[in-house]
mmCIF file of C-alpha atoms in Angstrom:
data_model
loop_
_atom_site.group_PDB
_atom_site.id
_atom_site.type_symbol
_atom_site.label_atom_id
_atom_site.label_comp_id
_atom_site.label_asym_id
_atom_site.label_seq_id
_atom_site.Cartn_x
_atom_site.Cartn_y
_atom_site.Cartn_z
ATOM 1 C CA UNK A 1 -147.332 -86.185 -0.855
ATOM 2 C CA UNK A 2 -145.674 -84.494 2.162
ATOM 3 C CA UNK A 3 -144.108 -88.526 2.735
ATOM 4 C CA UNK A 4 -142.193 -88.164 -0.604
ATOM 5 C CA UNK A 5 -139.643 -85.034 0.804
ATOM 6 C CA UNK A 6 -139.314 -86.695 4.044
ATOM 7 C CA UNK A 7 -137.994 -90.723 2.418
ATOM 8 C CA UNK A 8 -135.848 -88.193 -0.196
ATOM 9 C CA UNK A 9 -133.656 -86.586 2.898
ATOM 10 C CA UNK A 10 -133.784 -89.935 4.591
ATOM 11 C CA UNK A 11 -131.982 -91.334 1.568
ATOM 12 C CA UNK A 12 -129.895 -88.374 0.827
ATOM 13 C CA UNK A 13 -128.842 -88.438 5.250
ATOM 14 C CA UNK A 14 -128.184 -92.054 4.580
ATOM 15 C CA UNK A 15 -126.012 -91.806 1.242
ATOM 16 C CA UNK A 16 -123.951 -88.660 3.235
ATOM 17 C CA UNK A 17 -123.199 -90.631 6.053
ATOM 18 C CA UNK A 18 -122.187 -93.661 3.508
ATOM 19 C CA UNK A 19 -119.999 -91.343 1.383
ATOM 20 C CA UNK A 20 -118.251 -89.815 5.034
ATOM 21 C CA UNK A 21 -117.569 -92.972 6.104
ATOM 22 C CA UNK A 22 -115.961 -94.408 2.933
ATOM 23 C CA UNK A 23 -113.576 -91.210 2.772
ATOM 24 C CA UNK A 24 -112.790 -91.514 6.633
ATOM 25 C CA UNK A 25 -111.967 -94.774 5.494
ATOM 26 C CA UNK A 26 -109.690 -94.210 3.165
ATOM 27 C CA UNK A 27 -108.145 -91.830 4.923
ATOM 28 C CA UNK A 28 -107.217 -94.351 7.816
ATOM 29 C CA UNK A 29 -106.364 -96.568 5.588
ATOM 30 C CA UNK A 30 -103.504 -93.686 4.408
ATOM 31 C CA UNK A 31 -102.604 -92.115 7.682
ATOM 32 C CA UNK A 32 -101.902 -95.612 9.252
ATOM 33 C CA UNK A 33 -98.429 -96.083 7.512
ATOM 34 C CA UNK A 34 -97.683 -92.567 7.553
ATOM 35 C CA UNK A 35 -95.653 -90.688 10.695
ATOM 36 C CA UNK A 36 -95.428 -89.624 13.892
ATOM 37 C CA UNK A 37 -96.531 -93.639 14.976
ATOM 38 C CA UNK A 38 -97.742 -92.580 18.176
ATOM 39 C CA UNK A 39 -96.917 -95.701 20.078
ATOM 40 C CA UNK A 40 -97.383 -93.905 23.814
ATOM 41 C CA UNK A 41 -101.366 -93.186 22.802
ATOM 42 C CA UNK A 42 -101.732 -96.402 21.506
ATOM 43 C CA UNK A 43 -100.738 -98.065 24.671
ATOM 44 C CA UNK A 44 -102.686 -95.560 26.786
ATOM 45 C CA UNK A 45 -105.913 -96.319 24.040
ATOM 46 C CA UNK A 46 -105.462 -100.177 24.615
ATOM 47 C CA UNK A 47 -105.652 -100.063 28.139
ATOM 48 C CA UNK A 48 -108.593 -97.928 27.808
ATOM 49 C CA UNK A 49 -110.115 -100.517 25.391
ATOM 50 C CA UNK A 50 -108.927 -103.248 27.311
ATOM 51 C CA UNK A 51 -108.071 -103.499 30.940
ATOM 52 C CA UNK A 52 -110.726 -100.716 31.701
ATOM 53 C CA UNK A 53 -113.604 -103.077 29.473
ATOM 54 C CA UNK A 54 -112.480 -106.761 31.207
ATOM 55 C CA UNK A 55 -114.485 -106.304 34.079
ATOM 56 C CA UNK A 56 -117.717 -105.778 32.165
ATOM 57 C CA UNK A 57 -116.375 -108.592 29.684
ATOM 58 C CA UNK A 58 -116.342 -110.867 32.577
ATOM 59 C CA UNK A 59 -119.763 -110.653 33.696
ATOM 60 C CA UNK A 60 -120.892 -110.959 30.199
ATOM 61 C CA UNK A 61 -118.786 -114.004 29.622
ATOM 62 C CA UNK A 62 -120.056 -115.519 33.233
ATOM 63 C CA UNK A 63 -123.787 -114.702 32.133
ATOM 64 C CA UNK A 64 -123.768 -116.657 28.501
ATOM 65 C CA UNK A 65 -122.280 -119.687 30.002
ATOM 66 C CA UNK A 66 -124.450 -120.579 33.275
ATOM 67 C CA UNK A 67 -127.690 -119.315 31.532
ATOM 68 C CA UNK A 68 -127.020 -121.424 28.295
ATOM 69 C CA UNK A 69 -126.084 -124.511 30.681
ATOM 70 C CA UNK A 70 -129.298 -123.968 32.510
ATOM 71 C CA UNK A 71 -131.475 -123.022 29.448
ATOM 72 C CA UNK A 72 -130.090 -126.412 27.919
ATOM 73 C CA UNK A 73 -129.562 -129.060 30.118
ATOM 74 C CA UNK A 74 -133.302 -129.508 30.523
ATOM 75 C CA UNK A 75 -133.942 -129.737 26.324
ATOM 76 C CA UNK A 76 -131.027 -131.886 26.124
ATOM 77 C CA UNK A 77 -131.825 -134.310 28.909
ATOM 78 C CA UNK A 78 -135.191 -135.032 27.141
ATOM 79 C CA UNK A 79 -133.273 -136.761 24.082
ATOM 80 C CA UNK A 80 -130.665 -138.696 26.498
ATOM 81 C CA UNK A 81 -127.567 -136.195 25.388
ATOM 82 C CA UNK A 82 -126.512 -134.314 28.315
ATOM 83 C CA UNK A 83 -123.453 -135.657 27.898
ATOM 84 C CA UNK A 84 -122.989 -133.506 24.754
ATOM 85 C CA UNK A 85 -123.827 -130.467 27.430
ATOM 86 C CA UNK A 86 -119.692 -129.494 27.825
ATOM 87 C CA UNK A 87 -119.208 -130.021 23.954
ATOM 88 C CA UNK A 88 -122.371 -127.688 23.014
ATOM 89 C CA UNK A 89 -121.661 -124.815 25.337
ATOM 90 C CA UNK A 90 -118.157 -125.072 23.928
ATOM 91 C CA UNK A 91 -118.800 -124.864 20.761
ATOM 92 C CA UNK A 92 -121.559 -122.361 20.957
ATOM 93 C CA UNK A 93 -119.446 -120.158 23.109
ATOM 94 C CA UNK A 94 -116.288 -120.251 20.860
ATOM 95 C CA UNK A 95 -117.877 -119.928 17.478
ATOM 96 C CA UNK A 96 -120.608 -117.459 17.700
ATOM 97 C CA UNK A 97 -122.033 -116.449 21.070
ATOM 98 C CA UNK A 98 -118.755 -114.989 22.863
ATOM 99 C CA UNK A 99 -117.234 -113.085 19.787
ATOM 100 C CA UNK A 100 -120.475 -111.530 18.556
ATOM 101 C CA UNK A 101 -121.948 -110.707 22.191
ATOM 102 C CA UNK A 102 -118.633 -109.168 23.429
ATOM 103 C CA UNK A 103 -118.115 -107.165 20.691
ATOM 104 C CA UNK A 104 -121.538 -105.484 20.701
ATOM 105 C CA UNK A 105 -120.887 -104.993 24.809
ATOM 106 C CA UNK A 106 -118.156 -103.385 23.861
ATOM 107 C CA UNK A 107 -119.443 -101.191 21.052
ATOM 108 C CA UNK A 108 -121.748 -100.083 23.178
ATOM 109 C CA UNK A 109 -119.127 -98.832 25.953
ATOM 110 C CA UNK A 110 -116.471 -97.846 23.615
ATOM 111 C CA UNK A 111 -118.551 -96.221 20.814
ATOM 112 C CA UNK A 112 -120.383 -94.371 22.123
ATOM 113 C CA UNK A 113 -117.399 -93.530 24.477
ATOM 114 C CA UNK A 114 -115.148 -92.491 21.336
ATOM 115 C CA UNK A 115 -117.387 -90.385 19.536
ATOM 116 C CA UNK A 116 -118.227 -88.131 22.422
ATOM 117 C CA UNK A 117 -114.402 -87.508 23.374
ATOM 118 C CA UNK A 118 -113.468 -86.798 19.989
ATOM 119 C CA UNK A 119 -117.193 -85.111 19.087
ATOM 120 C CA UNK A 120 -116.122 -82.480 22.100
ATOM 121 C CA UNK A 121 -112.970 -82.102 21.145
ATOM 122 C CA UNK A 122 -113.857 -81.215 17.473
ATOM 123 C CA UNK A 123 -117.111 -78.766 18.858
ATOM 124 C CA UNK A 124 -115.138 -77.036 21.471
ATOM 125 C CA UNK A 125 -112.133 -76.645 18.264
ATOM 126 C CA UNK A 126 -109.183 -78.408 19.854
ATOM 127 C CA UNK A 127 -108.870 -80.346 16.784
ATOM 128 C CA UNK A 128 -109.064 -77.406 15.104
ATOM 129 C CA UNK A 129 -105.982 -75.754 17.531
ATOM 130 C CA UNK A 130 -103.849 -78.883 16.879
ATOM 131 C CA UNK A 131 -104.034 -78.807 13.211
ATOM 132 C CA UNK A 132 -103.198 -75.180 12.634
ATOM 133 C CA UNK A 133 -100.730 -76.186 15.090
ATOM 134 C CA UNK A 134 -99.448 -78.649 12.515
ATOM 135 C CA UNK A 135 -99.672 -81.737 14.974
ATOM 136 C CA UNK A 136 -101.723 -84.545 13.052
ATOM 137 C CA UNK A 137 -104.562 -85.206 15.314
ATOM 138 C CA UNK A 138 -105.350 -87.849 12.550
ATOM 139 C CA UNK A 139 -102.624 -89.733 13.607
ATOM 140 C CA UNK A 140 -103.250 -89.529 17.567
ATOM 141 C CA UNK A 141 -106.304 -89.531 17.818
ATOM 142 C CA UNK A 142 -108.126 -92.057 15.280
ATOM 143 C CA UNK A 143 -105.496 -94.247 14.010
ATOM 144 C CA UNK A 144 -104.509 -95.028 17.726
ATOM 145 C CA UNK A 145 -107.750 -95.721 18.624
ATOM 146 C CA UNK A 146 -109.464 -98.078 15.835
ATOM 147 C CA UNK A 147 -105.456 -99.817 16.051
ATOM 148 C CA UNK A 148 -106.743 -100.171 20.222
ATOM 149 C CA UNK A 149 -110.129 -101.459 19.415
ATOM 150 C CA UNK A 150 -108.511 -104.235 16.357
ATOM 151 C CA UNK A 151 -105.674 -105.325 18.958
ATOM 152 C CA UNK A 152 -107.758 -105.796 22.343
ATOM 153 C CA UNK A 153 -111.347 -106.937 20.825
ATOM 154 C CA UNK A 154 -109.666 -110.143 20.337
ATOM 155 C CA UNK A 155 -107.919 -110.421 23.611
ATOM 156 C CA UNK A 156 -111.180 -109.717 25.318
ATOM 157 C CA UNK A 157 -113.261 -112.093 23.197
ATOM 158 C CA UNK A 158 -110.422 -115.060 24.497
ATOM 159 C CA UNK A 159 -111.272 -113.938 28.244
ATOM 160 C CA UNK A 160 -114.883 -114.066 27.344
ATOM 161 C CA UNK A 161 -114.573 -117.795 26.284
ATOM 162 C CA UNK A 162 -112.736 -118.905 28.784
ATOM 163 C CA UNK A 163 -115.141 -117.355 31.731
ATOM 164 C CA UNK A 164 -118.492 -118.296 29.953
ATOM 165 C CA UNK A 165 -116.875 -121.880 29.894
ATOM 166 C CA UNK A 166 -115.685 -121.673 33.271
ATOM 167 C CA UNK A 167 -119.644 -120.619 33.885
ATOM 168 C CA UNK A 168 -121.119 -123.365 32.200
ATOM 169 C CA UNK A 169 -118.494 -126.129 33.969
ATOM 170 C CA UNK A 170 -119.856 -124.259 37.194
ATOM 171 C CA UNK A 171 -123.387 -124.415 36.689
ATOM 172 C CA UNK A 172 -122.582 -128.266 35.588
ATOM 173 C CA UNK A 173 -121.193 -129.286 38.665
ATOM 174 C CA UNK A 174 -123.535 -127.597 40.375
ATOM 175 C CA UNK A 175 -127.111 -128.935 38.980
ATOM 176 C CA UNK A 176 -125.555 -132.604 38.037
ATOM 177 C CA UNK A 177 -121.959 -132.711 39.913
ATOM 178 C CA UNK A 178 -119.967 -133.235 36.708
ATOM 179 C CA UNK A 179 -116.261 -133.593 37.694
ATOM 180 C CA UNK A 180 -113.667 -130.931 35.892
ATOM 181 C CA UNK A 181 -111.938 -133.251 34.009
ATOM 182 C CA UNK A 182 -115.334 -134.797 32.336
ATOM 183 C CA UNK A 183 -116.473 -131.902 31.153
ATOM 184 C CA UNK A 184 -113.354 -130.074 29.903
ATOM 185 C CA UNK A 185 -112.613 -133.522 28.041
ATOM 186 C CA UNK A 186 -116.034 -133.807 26.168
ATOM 187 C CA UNK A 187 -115.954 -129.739 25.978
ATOM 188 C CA UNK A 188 -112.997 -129.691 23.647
ATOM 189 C CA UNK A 189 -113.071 -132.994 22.213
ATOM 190 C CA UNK A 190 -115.239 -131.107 18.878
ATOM 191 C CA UNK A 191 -113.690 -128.211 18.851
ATOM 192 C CA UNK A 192 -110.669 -127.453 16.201
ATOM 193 C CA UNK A 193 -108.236 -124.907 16.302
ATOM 194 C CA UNK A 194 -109.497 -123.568 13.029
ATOM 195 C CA UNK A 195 -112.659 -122.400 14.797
ATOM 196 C CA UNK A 196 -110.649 -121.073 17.687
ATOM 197 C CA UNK A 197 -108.439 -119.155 15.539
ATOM 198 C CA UNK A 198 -110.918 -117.642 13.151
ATOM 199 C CA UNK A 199 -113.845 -116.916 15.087
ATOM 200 C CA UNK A 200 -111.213 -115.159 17.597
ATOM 201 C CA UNK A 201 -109.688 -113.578 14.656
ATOM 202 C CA UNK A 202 -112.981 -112.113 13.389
ATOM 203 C CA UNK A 203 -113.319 -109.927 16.290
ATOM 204 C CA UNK A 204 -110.215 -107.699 15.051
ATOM 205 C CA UNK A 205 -112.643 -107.038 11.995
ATOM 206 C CA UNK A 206 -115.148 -106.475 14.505
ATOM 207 C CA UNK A 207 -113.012 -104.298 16.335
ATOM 208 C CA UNK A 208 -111.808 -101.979 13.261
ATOM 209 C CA UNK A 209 -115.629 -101.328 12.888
ATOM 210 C CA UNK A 210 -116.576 -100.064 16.279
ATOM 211 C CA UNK A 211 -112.890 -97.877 16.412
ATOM 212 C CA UNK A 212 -113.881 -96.270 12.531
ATOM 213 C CA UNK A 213 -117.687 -95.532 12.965
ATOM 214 C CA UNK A 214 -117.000 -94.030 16.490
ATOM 215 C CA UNK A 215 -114.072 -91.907 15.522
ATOM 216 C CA UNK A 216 -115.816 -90.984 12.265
ATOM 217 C CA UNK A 217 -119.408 -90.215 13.925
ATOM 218 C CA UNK A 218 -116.551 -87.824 16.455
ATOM 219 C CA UNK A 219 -114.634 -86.031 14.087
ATOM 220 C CA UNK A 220 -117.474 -85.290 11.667
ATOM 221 C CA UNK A 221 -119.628 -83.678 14.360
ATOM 222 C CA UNK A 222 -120.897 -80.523 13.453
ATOM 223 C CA UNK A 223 -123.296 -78.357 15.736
ATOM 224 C CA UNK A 224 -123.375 -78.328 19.100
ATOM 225 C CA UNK A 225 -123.007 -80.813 21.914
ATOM 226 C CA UNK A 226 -126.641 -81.811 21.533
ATOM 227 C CA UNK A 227 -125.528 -82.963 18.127
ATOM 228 C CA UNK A 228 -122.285 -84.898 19.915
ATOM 229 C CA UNK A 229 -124.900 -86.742 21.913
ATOM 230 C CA UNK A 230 -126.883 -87.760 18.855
ATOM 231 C CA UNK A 231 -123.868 -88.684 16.944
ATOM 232 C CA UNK A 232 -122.513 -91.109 20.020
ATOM 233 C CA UNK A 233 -125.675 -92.464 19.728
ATOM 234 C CA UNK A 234 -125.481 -93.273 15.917
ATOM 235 C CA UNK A 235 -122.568 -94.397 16.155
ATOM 236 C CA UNK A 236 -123.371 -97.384 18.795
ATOM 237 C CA UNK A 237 -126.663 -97.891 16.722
ATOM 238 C CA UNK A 238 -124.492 -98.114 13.290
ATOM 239 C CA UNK A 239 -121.098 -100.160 14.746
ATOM 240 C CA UNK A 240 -123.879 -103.106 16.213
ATOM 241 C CA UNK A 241 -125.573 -102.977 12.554
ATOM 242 C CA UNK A 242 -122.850 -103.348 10.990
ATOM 243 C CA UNK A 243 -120.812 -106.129 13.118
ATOM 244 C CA UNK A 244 -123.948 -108.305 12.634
ATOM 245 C CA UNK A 245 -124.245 -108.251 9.194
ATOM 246 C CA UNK A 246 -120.179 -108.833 8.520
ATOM 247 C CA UNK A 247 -120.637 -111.301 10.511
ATOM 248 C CA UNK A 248 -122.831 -113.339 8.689
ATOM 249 C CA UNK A 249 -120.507 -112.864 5.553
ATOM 250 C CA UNK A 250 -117.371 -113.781 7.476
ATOM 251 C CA UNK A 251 -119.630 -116.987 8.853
ATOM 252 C CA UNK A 252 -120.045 -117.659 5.287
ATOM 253 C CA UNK A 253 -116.366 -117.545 4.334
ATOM 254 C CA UNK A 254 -115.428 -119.491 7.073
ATOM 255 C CA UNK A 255 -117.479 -122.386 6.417
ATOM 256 C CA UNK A 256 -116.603 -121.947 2.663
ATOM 257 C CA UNK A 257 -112.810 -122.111 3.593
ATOM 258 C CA UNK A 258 -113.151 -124.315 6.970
ATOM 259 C CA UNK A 259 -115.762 -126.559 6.328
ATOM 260 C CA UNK A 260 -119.248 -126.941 8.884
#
């Protein structure tokens, strides 16, 4: 059946791009301890990841907290708990909503963003130029990058809380006129610094995903810049995959090692 060929490449694509990214992998994992440290890149590559990024972080951030203080003040006010409202959008915010939702803003912005810079520079053979040129592009140009991504997805997750709580105290003393000091009292009063510290902590993880399948989908590229395009593409598409599905295992560890 002419189906049968077509599943076969499928599964041969998939296991190629499984086997690519393992080695790329490794390969970090090698050329992260190993000189020149570029430590001028890495700066320039965090404030590309991170100062460039907070703006869009922001608005995200702003977004999940009035919309899930609007979407839930209503449910909540049927059952005589809108007083749980602060505590609620806290929690929701800290644990899951603002680290999982900023990360896959930001894998789609820097993703896609890092395969096509490196994907042109590896078509149009600079890569090529600096390693006959003996100048470990390795080094500059991946390991400073996914290092970017691991330091700042953090950073921006923690300015994501903090404005999608800001958002839902706003909304809150708009619709009922809750005073500050109410709501950031009941907001915290469930919320440990186990959960802060892990669930911020998870978005490094988070990060090192979105900086390896974006520099990997880059330097891999081979073709044309039609195939750069499809490659940025993938590599958005893959980075979102896979931060949702480590994040249900690292969910899972946490509440083995933290408790519910």
């Amino acid at each position: 059946m002419p189906t049968e060929p077509v599943k076969r490449s499928f599964l041969i694509s998939v296991l190629e791009r499984t086997a690519d990214l393992v080695m790329f992998v490794a390969v970090f994992a090698r050329k992260c301890f190993s000189r020149p440290f570029e430590g001028r890149e890495l700066v320039r590559q965090m404030d590309e990841a991170g100062s460039k990024s907070l703006l869009l972080v922001m608005v995200t951030g702003l977004s999940i907290g009035v919309v899930l203080s609007m979407q839930s003040r209503a449910t909540l006010a049927r059952f005589g708990a809108e007083s749980v409202l602060p505590s609620m959008i806290a929690l929701s915010v800290i644990k899951e909503i603002g680290p999982v939702l900023t990360s896959l803003v930001l894998a789609g912005r820097l993703g896609a963003g890092i395969a096509a810079e490196i994907g042109s520079m590896r078509v149009t053979e600079q890569i090529d130029a600096l390693e006959v040129a003996a100048l470990k592009p390795f080094n500059y140009l991946v390991v400073t990058r996914v290092l970017a991504c691991m330091v700042m997805f953090p950073v921006l997750t923690t300015c994501c809380d903090v404005v999608a709580i800001l958002g839902g105290f706003l909304e809150s003393a708009v619709a009922s006129g809750m005073h500050y000091k109410l709501f950031v009292d009941s907001a915290f009063e469930s919320v440990r610094i186990s959960d802060l510290v892990f669930s911020t902590a998870k978005t490094s993880v988070f990060g090192f995903i979105v900086g390896i399948v974006g520099c990997s989908m880059g330097y891999n590229v081979r073709g044309g810049t039609r195939d750069v395009g499809q490659n940025a593409m993938q590599a958005v598409v893959l980075s979102s995959l896979l931060i949702l599905i480590v994040n249900v295992v690292l969910v899972r560890i946490s509440l083995i090692l933290l408790g519910g």
